[in-house]
Coordinates of C-alpha atoms in Angstrom, one line a residue:
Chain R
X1 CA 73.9 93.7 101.4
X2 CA 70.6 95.1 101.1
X3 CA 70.1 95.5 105.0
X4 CA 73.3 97.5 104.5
X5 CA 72.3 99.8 101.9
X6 CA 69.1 100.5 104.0
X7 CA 71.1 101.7 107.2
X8 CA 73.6 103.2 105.2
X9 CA 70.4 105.2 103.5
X10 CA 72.7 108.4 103.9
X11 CA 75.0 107.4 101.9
X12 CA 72.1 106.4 98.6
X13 CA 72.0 110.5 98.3
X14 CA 75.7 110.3 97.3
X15 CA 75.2 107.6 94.6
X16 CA 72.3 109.4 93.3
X17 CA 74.8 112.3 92.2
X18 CA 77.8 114.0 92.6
X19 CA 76.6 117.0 94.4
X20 CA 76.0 117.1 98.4
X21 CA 72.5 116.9 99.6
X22 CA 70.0 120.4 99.3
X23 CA 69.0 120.1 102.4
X24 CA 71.0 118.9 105.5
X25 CA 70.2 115.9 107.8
X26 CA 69.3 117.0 111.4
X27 CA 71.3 114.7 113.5
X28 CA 73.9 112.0 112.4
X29 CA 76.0 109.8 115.0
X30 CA 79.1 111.0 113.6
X31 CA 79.7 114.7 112.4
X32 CA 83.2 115.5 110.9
X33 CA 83.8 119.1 110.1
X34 CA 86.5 119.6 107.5
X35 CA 87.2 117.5 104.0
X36 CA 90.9 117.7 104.3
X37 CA 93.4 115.1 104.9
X38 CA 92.4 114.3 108.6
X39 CA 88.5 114.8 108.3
X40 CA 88.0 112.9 104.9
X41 CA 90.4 110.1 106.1
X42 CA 88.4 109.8 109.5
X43 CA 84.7 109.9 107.3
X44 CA 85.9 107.2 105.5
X45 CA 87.3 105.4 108.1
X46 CA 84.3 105.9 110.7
X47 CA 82.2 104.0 107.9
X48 CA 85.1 101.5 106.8
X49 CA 85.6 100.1 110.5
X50 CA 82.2 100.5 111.1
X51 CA 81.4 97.8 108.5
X52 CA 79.0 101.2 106.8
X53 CA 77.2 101.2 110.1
X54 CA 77.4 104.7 111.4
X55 CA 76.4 107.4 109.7
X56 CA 78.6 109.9 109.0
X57 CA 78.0 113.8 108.0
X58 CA 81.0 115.7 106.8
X59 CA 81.3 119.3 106.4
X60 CA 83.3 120.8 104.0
X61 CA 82.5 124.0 101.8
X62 CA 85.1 123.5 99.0
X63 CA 84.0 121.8 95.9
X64 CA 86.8 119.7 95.4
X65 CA 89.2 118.5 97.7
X66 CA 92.7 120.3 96.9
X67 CA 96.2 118.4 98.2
X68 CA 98.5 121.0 99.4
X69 CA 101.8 118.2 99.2
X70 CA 102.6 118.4 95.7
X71 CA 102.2 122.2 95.6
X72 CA 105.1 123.4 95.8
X73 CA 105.7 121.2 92.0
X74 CA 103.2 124.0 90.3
X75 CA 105.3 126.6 91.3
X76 CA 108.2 124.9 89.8
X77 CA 106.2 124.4 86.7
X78 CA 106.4 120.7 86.9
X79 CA 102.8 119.6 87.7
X80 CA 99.5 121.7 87.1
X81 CA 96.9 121.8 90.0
X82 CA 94.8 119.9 89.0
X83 CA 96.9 116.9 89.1
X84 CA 96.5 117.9 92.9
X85 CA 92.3 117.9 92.8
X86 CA 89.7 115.2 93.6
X87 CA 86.5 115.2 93.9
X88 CA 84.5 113.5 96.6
X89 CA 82.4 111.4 94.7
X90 CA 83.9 108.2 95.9
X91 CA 83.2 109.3 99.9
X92 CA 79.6 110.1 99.1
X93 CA 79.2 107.4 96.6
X94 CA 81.3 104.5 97.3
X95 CA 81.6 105.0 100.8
X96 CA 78.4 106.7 102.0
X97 CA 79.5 109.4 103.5
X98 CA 76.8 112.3 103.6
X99 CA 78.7 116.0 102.5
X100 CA 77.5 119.1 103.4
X101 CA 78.7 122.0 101.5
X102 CA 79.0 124.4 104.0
X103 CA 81.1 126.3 106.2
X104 CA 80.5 125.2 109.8
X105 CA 80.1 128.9 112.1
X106 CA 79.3 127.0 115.6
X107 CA 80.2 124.6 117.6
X108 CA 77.8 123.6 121.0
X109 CA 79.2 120.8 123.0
X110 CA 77.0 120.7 125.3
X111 CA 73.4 120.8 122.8
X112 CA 76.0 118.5 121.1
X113 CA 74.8 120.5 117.9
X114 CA 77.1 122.5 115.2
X115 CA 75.6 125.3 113.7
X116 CA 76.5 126.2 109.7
X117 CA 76.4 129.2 107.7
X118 CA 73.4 128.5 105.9
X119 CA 71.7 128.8 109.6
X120 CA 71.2 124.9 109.7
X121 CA 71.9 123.1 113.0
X122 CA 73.4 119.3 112.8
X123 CA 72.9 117.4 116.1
X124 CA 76.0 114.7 117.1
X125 CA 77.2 112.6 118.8
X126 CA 80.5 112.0 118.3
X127 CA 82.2 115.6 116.6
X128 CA 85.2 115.4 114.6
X129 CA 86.9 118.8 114.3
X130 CA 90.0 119.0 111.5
X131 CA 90.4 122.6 111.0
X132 CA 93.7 122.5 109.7
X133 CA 95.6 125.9 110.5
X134 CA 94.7 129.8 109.9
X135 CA 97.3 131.9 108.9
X136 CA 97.9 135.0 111.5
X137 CA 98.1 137.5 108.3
X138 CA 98.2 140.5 111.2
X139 CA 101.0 138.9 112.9
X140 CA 103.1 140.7 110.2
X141 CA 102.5 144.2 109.4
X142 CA 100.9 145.1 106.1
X143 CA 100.8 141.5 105.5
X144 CA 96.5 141.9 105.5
X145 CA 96.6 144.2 102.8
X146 CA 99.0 143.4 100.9
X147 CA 98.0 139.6 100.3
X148 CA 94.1 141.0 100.1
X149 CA 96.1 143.5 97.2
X150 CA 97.5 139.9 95.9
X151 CA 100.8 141.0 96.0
X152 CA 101.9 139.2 98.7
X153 CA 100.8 135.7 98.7
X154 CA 101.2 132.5 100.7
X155 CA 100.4 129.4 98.7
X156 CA 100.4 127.0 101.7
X157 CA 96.6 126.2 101.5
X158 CA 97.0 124.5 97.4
X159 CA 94.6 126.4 95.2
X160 CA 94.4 129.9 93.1
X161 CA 96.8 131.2 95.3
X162 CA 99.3 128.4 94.3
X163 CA 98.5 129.5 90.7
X164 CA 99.0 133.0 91.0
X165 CA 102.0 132.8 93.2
X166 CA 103.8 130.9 89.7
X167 CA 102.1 133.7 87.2
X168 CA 104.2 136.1 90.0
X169 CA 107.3 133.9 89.3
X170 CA 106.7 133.5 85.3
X171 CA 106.5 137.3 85.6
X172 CA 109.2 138.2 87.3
X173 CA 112.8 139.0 85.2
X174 CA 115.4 137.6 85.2
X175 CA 118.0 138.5 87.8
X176 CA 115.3 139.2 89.9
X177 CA 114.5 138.0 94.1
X178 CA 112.3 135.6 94.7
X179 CA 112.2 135.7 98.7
X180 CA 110.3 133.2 100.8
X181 CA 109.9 133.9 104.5
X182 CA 109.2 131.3 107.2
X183 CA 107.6 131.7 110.3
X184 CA 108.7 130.0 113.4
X185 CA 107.7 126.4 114.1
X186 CA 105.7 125.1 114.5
X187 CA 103.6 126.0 111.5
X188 CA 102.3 123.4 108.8
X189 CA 104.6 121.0 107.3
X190 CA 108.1 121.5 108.4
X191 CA 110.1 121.0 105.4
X192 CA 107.3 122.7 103.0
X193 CA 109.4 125.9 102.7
X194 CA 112.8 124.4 102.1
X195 CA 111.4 122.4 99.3
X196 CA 109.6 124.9 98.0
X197 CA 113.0 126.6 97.7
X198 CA 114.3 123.6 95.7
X199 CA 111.7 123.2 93.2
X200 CA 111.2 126.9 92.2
X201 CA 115.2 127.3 92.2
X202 CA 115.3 123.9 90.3
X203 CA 113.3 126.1 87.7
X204 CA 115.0 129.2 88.2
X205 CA 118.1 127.6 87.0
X206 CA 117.2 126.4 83.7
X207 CA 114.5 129.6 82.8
X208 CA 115.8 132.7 84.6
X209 CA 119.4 131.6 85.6
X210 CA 120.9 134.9 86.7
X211 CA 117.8 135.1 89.3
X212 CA 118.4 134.7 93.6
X213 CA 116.1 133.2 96.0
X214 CA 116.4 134.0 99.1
X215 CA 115.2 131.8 102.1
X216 CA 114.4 134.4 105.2
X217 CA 114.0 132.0 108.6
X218 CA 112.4 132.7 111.7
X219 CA 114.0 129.4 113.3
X220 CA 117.8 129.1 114.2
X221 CA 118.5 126.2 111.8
X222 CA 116.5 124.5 108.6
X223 CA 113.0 122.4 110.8
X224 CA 113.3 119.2 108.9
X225 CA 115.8 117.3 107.1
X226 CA 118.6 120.0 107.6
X227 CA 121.8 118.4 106.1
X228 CA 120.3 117.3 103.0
X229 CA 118.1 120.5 102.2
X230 CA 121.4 122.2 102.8
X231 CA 123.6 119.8 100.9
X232 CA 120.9 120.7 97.9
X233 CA 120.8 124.3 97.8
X234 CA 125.0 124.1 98.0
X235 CA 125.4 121.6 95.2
X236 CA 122.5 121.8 93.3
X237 CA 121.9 125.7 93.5
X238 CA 125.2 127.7 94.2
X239 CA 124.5 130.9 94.1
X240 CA 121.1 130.7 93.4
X241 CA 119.8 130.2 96.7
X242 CA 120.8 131.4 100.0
X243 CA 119.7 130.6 103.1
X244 CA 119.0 133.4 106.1
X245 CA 118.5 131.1 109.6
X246 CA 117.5 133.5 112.2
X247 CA 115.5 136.5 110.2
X248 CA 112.3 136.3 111.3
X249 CA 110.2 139.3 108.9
X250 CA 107.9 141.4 110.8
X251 CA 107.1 143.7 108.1
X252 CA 106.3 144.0 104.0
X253 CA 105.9 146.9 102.0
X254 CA 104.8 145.5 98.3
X255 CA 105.0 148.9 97.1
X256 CA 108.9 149.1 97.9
X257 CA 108.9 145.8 97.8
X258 CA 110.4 145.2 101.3
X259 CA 110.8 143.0 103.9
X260 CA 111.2 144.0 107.3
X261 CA 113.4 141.7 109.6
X262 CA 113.7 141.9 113.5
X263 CA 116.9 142.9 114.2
X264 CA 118.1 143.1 110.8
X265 CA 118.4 145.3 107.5
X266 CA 115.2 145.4 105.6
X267 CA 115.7 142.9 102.6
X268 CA 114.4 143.7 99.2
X269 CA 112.8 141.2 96.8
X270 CA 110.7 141.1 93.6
X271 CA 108.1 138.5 94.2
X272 CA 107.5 137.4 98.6
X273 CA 105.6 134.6 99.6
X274 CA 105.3 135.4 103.1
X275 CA 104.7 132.4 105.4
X276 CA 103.1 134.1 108.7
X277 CA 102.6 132.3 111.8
X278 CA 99.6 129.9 112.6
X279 CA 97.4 128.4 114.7
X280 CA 94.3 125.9 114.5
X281 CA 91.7 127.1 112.0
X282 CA 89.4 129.8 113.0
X283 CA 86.5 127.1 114.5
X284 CA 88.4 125.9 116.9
X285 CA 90.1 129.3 118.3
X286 CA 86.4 130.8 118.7
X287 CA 84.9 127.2 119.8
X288 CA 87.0 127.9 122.4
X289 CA 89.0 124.2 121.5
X290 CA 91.9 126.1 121.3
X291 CA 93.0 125.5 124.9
X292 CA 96.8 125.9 124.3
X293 CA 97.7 129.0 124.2
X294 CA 94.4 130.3 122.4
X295 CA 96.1 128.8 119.3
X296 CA 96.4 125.0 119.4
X297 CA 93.8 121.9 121.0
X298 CA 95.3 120.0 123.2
X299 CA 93.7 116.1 123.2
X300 CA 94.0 113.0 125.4
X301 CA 95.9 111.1 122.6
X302 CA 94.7 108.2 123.1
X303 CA 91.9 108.8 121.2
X304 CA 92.6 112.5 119.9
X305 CA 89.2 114.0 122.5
X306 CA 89.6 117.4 123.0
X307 CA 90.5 118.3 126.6
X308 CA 87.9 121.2 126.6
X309 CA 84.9 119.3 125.4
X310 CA 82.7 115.9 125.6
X311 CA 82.6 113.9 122.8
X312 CA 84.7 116.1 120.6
X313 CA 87.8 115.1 118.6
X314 CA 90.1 117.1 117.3
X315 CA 92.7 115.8 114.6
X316 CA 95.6 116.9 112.0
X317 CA 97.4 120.5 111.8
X318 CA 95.2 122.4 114.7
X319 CA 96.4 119.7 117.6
X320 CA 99.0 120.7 120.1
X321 CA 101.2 118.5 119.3
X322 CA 103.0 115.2 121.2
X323 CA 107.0 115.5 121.5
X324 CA 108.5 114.7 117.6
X325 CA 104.7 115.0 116.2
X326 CA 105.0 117.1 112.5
X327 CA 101.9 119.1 111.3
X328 CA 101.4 117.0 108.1
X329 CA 99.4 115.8 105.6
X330 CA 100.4 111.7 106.9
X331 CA 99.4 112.5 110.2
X332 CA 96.8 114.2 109.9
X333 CA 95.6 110.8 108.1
X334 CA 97.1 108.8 111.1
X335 CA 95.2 111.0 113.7
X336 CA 92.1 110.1 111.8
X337 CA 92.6 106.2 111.9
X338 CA 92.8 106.3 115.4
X339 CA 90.1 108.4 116.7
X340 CA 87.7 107.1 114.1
X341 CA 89.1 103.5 115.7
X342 CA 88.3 104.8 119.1
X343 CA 84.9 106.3 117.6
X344 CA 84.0 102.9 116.4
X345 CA 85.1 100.9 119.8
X346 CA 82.9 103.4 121.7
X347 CA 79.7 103.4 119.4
X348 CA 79.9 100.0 119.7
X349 CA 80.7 99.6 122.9
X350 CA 84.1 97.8 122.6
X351 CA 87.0 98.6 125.0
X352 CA 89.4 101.2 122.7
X353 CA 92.8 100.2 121.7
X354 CA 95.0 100.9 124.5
X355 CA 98.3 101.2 122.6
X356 CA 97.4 103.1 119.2
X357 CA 100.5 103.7 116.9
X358 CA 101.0 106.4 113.8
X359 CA 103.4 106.1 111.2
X360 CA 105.0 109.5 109.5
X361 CA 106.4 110.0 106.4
X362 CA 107.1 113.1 104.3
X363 CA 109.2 113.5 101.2
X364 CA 110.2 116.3 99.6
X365 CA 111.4 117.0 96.1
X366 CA 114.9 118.9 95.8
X367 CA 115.3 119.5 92.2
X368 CA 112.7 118.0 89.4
X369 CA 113.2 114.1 90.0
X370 CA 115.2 113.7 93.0
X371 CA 113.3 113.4 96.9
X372 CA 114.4 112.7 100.2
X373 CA 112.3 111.6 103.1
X374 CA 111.8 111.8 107.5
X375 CA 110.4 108.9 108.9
X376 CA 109.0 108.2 112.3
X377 CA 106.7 106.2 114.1
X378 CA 104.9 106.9 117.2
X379 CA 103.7 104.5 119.8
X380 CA 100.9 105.7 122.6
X381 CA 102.6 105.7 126.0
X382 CA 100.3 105.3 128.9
X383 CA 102.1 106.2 131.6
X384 CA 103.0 109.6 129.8
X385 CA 99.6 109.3 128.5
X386 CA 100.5 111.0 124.8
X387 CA 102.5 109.6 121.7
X388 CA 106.2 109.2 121.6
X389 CA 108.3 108.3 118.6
X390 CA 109.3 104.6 119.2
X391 CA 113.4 104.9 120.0
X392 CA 115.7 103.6 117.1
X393 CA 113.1 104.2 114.6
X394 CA 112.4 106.3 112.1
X395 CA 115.1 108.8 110.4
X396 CA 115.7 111.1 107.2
X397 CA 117.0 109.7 103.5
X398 CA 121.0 108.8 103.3
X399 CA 121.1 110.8 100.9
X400 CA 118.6 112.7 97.7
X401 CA 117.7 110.0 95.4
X402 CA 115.6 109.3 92.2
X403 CA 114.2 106.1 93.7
X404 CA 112.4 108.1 96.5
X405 CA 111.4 111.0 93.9
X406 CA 109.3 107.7 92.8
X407 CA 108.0 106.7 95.9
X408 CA 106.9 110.2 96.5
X409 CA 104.4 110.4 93.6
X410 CA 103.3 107.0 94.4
X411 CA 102.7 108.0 98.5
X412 CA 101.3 110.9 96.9
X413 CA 98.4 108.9 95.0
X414 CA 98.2 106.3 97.6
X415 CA 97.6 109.1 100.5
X416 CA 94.9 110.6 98.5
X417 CA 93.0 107.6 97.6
X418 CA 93.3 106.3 101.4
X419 CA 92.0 109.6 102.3
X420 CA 89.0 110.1 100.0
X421 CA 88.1 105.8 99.7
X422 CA 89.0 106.7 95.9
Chain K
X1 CA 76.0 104.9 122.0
X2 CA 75.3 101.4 121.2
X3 CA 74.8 100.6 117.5
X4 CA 71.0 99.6 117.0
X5 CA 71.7 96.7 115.0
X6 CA 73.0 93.5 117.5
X7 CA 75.2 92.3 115.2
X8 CA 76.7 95.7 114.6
X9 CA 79.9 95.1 116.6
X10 CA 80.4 91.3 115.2
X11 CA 80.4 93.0 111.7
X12 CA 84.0 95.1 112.5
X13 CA 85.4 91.8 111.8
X14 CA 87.0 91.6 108.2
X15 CA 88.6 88.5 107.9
X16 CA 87.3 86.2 110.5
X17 CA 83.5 85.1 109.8
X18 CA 80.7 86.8 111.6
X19 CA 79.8 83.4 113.8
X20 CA 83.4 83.2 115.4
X21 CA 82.9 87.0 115.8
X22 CA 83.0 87.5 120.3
X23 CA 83.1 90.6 122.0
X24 CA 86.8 90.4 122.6
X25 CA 87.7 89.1 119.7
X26 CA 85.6 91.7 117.8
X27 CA 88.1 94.7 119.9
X28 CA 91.0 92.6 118.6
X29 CA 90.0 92.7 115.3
X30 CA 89.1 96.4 115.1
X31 CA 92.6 96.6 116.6
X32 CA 94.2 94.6 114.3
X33 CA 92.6 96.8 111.1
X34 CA 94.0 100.2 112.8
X35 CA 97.5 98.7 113.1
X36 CA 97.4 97.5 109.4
X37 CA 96.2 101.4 108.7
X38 CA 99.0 102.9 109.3
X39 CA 100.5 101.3 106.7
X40 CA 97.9 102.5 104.3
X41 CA 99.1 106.0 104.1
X42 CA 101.8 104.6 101.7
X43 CA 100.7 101.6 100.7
X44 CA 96.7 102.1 99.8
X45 CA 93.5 101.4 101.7
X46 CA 94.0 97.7 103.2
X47 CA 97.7 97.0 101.4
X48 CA 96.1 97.7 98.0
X49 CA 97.9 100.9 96.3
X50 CA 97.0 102.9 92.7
X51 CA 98.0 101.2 89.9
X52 CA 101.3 102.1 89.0
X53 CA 102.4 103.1 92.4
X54 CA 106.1 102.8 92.7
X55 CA 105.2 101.4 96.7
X56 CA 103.8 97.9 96.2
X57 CA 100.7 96.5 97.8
X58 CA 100.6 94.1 101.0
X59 CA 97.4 93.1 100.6
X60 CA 96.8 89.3 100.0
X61 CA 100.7 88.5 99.7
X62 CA 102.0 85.6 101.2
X63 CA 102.1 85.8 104.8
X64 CA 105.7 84.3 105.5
X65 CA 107.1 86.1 102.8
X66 CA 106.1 89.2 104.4
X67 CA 106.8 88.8 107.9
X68 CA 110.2 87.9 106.5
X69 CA 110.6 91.0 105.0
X70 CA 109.2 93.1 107.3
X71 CA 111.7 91.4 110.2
X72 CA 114.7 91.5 107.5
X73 CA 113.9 95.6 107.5
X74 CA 113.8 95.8 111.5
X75 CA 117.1 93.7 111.6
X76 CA 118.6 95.7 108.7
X77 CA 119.0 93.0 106.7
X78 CA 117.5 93.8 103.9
X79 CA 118.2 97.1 102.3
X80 CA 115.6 100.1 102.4
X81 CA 115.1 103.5 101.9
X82 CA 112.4 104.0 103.9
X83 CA 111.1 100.7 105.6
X84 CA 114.2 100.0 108.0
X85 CA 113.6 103.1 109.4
X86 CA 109.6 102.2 109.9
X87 CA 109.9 98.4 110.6
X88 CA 111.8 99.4 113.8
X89 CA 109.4 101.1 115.1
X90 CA 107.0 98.0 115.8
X91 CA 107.3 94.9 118.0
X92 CA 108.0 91.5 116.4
X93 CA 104.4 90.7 117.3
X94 CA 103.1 94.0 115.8
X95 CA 104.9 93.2 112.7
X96 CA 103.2 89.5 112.6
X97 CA 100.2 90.8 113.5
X98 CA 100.4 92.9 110.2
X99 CA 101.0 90.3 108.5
X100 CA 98.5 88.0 109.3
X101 CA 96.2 90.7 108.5
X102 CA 97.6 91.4 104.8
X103 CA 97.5 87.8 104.0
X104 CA 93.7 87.5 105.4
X105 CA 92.1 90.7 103.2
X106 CA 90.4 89.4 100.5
X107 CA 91.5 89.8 96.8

């Protein structure tokens, strides 16, 4: 144990307090940039299947670590946020991780160095990039200005905006629009919206009854778990919601309090939470990882390399995704297991698993106690060299039950601590 | 990059002791823990949840008893919300595999 604690010497910083390091290391074998679900769960996992043998930096400039499933409960007043916040004590601490509070600016693959925006330079190498997604706020006119305003917010990255979004509801009367729009897939977590649309009509109905919310989608028909979001909304919320498939908003005007839609009449509404379009966080468009598009990374699968770049790995939300592959919180934390698996196998120069599976599962709440869940699981197919879901497998909930509303706060909890080594 | 320390790579082995530990069996093993992590998602690090979770752990349950379940779920034998629909999606051999490895981690 003591010949552990010595190599794992990164990781005594963390146990000596909470707080991240003053001064950054220059080099570590693994360098993870982001502390959300994919780069936290492949920091802890690099050092877990590593038996605490490579050291691993992370980079992440939020204090705490914020869990965006479960959001959408704070704007239907039935969680607060910060049943949502960790710290990352136990990754520094318990697991030796060394955090860098920073934002990282610069990515060179080929010094093999990231570059932060305190000016310091981190040599790698093996680079883990898990962006997660940016929000294209100019893809929508006035969007920019009227979220920097704060009258037009998103709430899909959990946090003050989550917060103020529910202060916007709790002020708005009753009677009024509540309108959220949705961009077209993919963007992150497919059935986000749609529950959101539960949970705040679910409180709608008992504190401002005579309100309407209004559910504007770019896509032809509900992303994820169709029948039984619709199946909610017409027997849980008649009246109270209605859903829009096929209106795709373009425009707002907060002072009017407008939505533009292509090819349809402006829609008016007294609190929007306009979802615009995405793509992979803002490192990895101008690292140039973004090879798809200018918007996505495309990987080898197999272990989750970046197709642009050596030695880099990119994981979670910002990946162009393999056929049936959702942009969620479980897979970013499957992506993780296996290229910190591969990371491990090559570091310590063992042949890499050649058939790597993920698992997917995301529930969603429809009213206060009741969830319903999509399952899938993914195999690696070499031949096709990407991931497929496995035939026969996975599917959605028969129908919205209270045993699964159970299961969803306890995946909830279990994700998190999996995640963080809590 | 190799790992400075020689026993480095014997040390990915959890549950089998470090003198069995051979280079193949020490990619097997690493293997073997990143099947078993995709259950961990849902049920906690290594099959052991929160406490309180409604999902129960896997970790150092008997290893008949869950192979029997897991093969119940893939046949549809056993009722599920969730686990039919996951238990298909791995070989018989995958799901013994997991099993093994639940019933080896250490309490």
């Amino acid at each position: 144990m003591k010949r552990r604690r010595l190599i794992a010497g990164a990781g005594a910083l963390g146990l000596a307090g909470c707080a991240a390091p003053l001064r950054p290391p220059r080099r570590a074998q693994v360098v993870v940039v982001g502390g959300g679900f994919g780069g936290a769960t492949a920091a802890r996992y690099v050092r877990l299947l590593s038996q605490q043998r490579i050291e691993v930096v992370m980079i992440e400039p939020q204090a705490q670590f914020i869990a965006c499933p479960g959001s959408n409960a704070v704007l239907g007043g039935t969680r607060t946020l910060d049943t949502l916040t960790a710290s990352y004590d136990a990754l520094t601490g318990r697991h030796g991780v060394t955090w860098v509070r920073d934002t990282a600016t610069a990515i060179d693959a080929g010094r093999r160095t990231v570059t932060l925006a305190s000016g310091a330079v981190i040599g790698w190498d093996k680079l883990v990039l898990s962006p997660g997604v940016a929000l294209m706020f100019d893809e929508v006119q006035g969007l920019r200005e009227a979220h920097d305003d704060g009258r037009v917010l998103q709430a899909w990255k959990a946090g003050p905006e989550t917060l103020a979004l529910r202060r916007q509801l709790e002020a708005m009367p009753d009677g009024g629009v509540f309108a959220i729009a949705i961009p077209e897939s993919p963007y992150r977590c497919p059935p986000g919206p749609y529950e959101r649309a539960c949970v705040v009509a679910a409180w709608l109905r008992r504190a401002k009854p005579r309100s309407k919310l209004l559910v504007l989608d770019a896509n032809a028909d509900v992303v994820s778990k169709p029948a039984l979001f619709k199946a909610a909304w017409r027997e849980l919320y008649p009246g109270l919601v209605e859903y829009r498939p096929q209106h795709k908003v373009i425009g707002v005007d907060a002072a009017r309090g407008t939505l533009r839609v292509e090819l349809q009449d402006d829609v008016r509404a007294d609190v929007m939470n306009v979802l615009p379009p995405m793509r992979a966080g803002a490192l990895a468009v101008t690292s140039g990882l973004a090879n798809a598009a200018n918007r996505w990374c495309r990987v080898n699968f197999l272990d989750f390399s970046s197709t642009a770049a050596k030695d880099v790995h990119v994981l979670g939300d910002a990946v162009q995704a393999a056929p049936g592959m959702p942009k969620s919180a479980h897979m970013a934390n499957a992506h993780a297991k296996v290229a910190a698996a591969a990371i491990v196998a090559e570091l310590s120069g063992l042949a890499p698993d050649p058939h790597p599976m993920l698992t997917n599962t995301c529930y969603s709440f429809v009213d206060e106690a009741s969830a319903i869940h999509v399952a899938s699981v993914h195999e690696y197919v070499a031949a096709e060299a990407t991931f497929k879901p496995v035939a026969g497998a996975g599917g959605v909930s028969a129908q919205r039950n209270e045993a699964e509303g159970a299961y969803a706060d306890a995946w909830a909890r279990n994700i998190r601590a999996d995640t963080l080594g809590a | 990059m190799p790992l400075p320390h020689p026993l480095a790579a014997a040390a990915l082995l959890l549950a089998v002791p470090l003198a069995q530990a051979a280079p193949g069996a020490d990619a097997d093993a690493l293997q073997q823990r990143a099947l078993a992590a995709t259950c961990a998602a849902c049920h906690g690090t290594d099959g052991r949840p929160v406490a309180g979770s409604a999902i129960p752990p896997l970790q150092g349950r008997d290893r008949d008893g869950v192979l029997a379940a897991l093969v119940a779920f893939r046949d549809g034998s056993r009722p599920s919300t969730v686990m039919q629909q996951i238990a298909r999606g791995y070989t018989p051999a995958q799901l013994a595999r997991l099993a093994d490895y639940f019933a080896a981690v250490p309490q």
